[in-house]
Amino acid sequence: FPLGRRLEKPRQQGLTMIIDKGLGLMETKDILNVCGQYIDFFKLGFGTPALYAPEVLEEKIHLVRSFDIEIYPGGTFFEVAILQDKIEEYLYLARSIGFTAVEVSDGTINLPSELREKVISRAADLGLKVLTEVGKKNGKHYPVQYLVEQIRRDLELGAYRVILEGRESGTNAGLYNSQGEFIHEELEELLDSIGDPRILIWEAPLKNQQEELILRFGPNVNLGNIPPHEVLALEALRVGLRADTLKSVL
Amino acid sequence: FPLGRRLEKPRQQGLTMIIDKGLGLMETKDILNVCGQYIDFFKLGFGTPALYAPEVLEEKIHLVRSFDIEIYPGGTFFEVAILQDKIEEYLYLARSIGFTAVEVSDGTINLPSELREKVISRAADLGLKVLTEVGKKNGKHYPVQYLVEQIRRDLELGAYRVILEGRESGTNAGLYNSQGEFIHEELEELLDSIGDPRILIWEAPLKNQQEELILRFGPNVNLGNIPPHEVLALEALRVGLRADTLKSVL
Amino acid sequence: FPLGRRLEKPRQQGLTMIIDKGLGLMETKDILNVCGQYIDFFKLGFGTPALYAPEVLEEKIHLVRSFDIEIYPGGTFFEVAILQDKIEEYLYLARSIGFTAVEVSDGTINLPSELREKVISRAADLGLKVLTEVGKKNGKHYPVQYLVEQIRRDLELGAYRVILEGRESGTNAGLYNSQGEFIHEELEELLDSIGDPRILIWEAPLKNQQEELILRFGPNVNLGNIPPHEVLALEALRVGLRADTLKSVL
């Protein structure tokens, strides 16, 4: 035990990103004590960072960082900053209160390429790791080639990884249909075009999605939007210690 | 930040009622430390109050009240008291152990108007806030006009707010179909008849329900049966710090 | 209160088995303080025991046992031991680190009758309570009579109870269809053949499953794969303190 070969932290592949919807401080600590070594990115989902008392937020960030986990605010927060034309303030503030990464997304807003480029490089200059997100815009479903272009461009601009949108629900976003299943034609088309799938973080909150990705890309695929209480179950799935993937490691 | 205008506690609108299914004491405290300011009513769901050790129940009630949150036992408990003809004892007991509100429902039992009236006024006399519930009875689906009459009558009898049943699941109850979607014809008929929707608390455990209600009635709609771990995510939804409602506040 | 007659611990019927997917130590303690008396078996799901730091696992086991609850590793772990031909080591190790029961399953592996028999009796010799599991194998759907034979054989071999597979999801396993509903023809056929349903533990993670089993077999039916945060809600359902079963105890 374990069967599947997992990379150790700090790792560049096999990343697990969790989405936090407002865990208390004790619970956060409790979870990290059990599975901190299996978490690489900790996202404070949606705009929740704005809803904490300042000292609670500060302590939470401090706590997560003490387990060598990158922490960043959800993309909605970034989009509001863009809308309010306060991106410089946003990046400074994020860094000053301890965030180590930012998500650049345009799910709701319109983000011209020029500004996107400027933001990515500015964030990188400030020492923040940049995750960009593609695959959703106002409910519109974009053609795969559009996603592919976005992915290439973001990586060229200096993004650390590109997140493929899956939402918290795992449905009706990115390459998922309303049942949370992959639209396989689109998946194949994407993979044909991007070449190396390791540049992506796949938002995959549902078990069937995690299973399919692990069976296809192996235990060290990058997965995101994992619910905090599912991290150990996911890790079991990764290494084959769960019925659904056990056969694959035999 | 934040974008949507939220009322401060103690508020009469924009109420959030959560359903607790048996949180431990530490977790309760942990959650309240993070989002106590966003919770107005704390329901100990179903008949769970009877299943705690007395000292645990007492401490839990004390804890919740220390955050200026009303606390009350789920309606099933009330219905059992009616069945056992112990309503006076029930109200006294509820008050003596620290509950500050009660729910009056008749989902399973038959509650004659006269008794309903007596209970509501008796509870109010004892200083308990009365929430009544409409929209379910033995799985039967009642016509909207029946709900409207119940709502009017309960408010006349002194109910603080009327809860529109959504169950814990958000399906097959009140105005929700088996998929948890609003039956829109009925929703419109209800709204046409009752006039002011602020007299209601909408049980809305599912995100799509919360989203629809917020987009329609604004950030200060009264919502209930919110899972404790979803309070911060709901608050983000209310104020527009979540992709689904961000557009609405622009 | 309560209405339904529940047996006290240690009980032989009315067992509740929960599936743990990686609760932290504080949360475990917190939950057990509230509802430890309602839990009989604590399963560390999948192969998660291998993913804890040794001292955390040890403390968790110690904690659970201090509430007089049997604790055991999920069946996947056992199957890996079989595959690696380390069953003797597995049983010794399980006992030495404090597990009090084991699950014998063959969901993924091939387990010849002879070996199954040997393992069950060996585990019993070592003082471990043996739970066997039937109802799943590599996604194949077996005829009911096959399940019946397995159940009879396992009991003869010394199994304490036989678990009817329901998976964590409650779908597509055992007697459940893809919607998590009982395939009623098969259920009736099984019940006709086995006679006494009290020899079974029904994995029933979904509320509709719990409800149907309680309404059919009473409050003291044996239920498994209960999510830890649902224990108190289940107990309310058992004793009739929840709308769905209240009528049944009137």
JSON list of C-alpha atoms in Angstrom, two decimals, chain B residues 21-27 46-47 50-52 76-77 80 83-84 108 136 167-168, chain C residues 1 3 26-27 30 34 38 207 229-230 232-233 235-236 241-244 246-247 250:
[
{"chain": "B", "resi": 21, "resn": "LYS", "atom": "CA", "xyz": [-29.59, 17.76, 11.64]},
{"chain": "B", "resi": 22, "resn": "GLY", "atom": "CA", "xyz": [-27.35, 17.09, 14.62]},
{"chain": "B", "resi": 23, "resn": "LEU", "atom": "CA", "xyz": [-24.18, 19.21, 14.48]},
{"chain": "B", "resi": 24, "resn": "GLY", "atom": "CA", "xyz": [-21.79, 18.65, 17.34]},
{"chain": "B", "resi": 25, "resn": "LEU", "atom": "CA", "xyz": [-21.18, 21.45, 19.82]},
{"chain": "B", "resi": 26, "resn": "MET", "atom": "CA", "xyz": [-17.70, 22.32, 18.58]},
{"chain": "B", "resi": 27, "resn": "GLU", "atom": "CA", "xyz": [-18.83, 22.38, 14.98]},
{"chain": "B", "resi": 46, "resn": "PHE", "atom": "CA", "xyz": [-37.29, 16.91, 12.77]},
{"chain": "B", "resi": 47, "resn": "GLY", "atom": "CA", "xyz": [-37.59, 15.61, 16.33]},
{"chain": "B", "resi": 50, "resn": "ALA", "atom": "CA", "xyz": [-35.48, 14.57, 21.85]},
{"chain": "B", "resi": 51, "resn": "LEU", "atom": "CA", "xyz": [-32.38, 12.63, 20.85]},
{"chain": "B", "resi": 52, "resn": "TYR", "atom": "CA", "xyz": [-29.73, 14.77, 22.53]},
{"chain": "B", "resi": 76, "resn": "THR", "atom": "CA", "xyz": [-42.60, 17.21, 13.77]},
{"chain": "B", "resi": 77, "resn": "PHE", "atom": "CA", "xyz": [-41.97, 17.67, 17.45]},
{"chain": "B", "resi": 80, "resn": "VAL", "atom": "CA", "xyz": [-46.28, 14.78, 18.28]},
{"chain": "B", "resi": 83, "resn": "LEU", "atom": "CA", "xyz": [-51.14, 14.01, 18.99]},
{"chain": "B", "resi": 84, "resn": "GLN", "atom": "CA", "xyz": [-50.31, 13.28, 22.59]},
{"chain": "B", "resi": 108, "resn": "THR", "atom": "CA", "xyz": [-48.90, 14.79, 9.24]},
{"chain": "B", "resi": 136, "resn": "LYS", "atom": "CA", "xyz": [-47.64, 19.92, 2.82]},
{"chain": "B", "resi": 167, "resn": "ARG", "atom": "CA", "xyz": [-38.65, 19.86, 2.98]},
{"chain": "B", "resi": 168, "resn": "GLU", "atom": "CA", "xyz": [-35.01, 19.13, 3.60]},
{"chain": "C", "resi": 1, "resn": "PHE", "atom": "CA", "xyz": [-41.00, 10.68, 23.36]},
{"chain": "C", "resi": 3, "resn": "LEU", "atom": "CA", "xyz": [-42.38, 6.96, 20.04]},
{"chain": "C", "resi": 26, "resn": "MET", "atom": "CA", "xyz": [-12.07, 16.79, 16.53]},
{"chain": "C", "resi": 27, "resn": "GLU", "atom": "CA", "xyz": [-15.07, 16.36, 14.29]},
{"chain": "C", "resi": 30, "resn": "ASP", "atom": "CA", "xyz": [-17.77, 16.10, 18.28]},
{"chain": "C", "resi": 34, "resn": "VAL", "atom": "CA", "xyz": [-23.79, 14.00, 20.20]},
{"chain": "C", "resi": 38, "resn": "TYR", "atom": "CA", "xyz": [-26.87, 5.66, 18.09]},
{"chain": "C", "resi": 207, "resn": "LYS", "atom": "CA", "xyz": [-33.33, 8.82, 2.95]},
{"chain": "C", "resi": 229, "resn": "HIS", "atom": "CA", "xyz": [-23.89, 13.82, 9.73]},
{"chain": "C", "resi": 230, "resn": "GLU", "atom": "CA", "xyz": [-27.14, 11.93, 9.09]},
{"chain": "C", "resi": 232, "resn": "LEU", "atom": "CA", "xyz": [-29.42, 11.88, 14.27]},
{"chain": "C", "resi": 233, "resn": "ALA", "atom": "CA", "xyz": [-31.78, 12.44, 11.34]},
{"chain": "C", "resi": 235, "resn": "GLU", "atom": "CA", "xyz": [-32.58, 8.10, 14.49]},
{"chain": "C", "resi": 236, "resn": "ALA", "atom": "CA", "xyz": [-35.48, 10.56, 14.26]},
{"chain": "C", "resi": 241, "resn": "LEU", "atom": "CA", "xyz": [-39.89, 11.84, 15.02]},
{"chain": "C", "resi": 242, "resn": "ARG", "atom": "CA", "xyz": [-39.84, 12.84, 11.38]},
{"chain": "C", "resi": 243, "resn": "ALA", "atom": "CA", "xyz": [-42.80, 13.54, 9.16]},
{"chain": "C", "resi": 244, "resn": "ASP", "atom": "CA", "xyz": [-42.03, 10.62, 6.87]},
{"chain": "C", "resi": 246, "resn": "LEU", "atom": "CA", "xyz": [-44.59, 9.72, 12.10]},
{"chain": "C", "resi": 247, "resn": "LYS", "atom": "CA", "xyz": [-47.78, 8.18, 10.78]},
{"chain": "C", "resi": 250, "resn": "LEU", "atom": "CA", "xyz": [-49.41, 6.53, 15.57]}
]
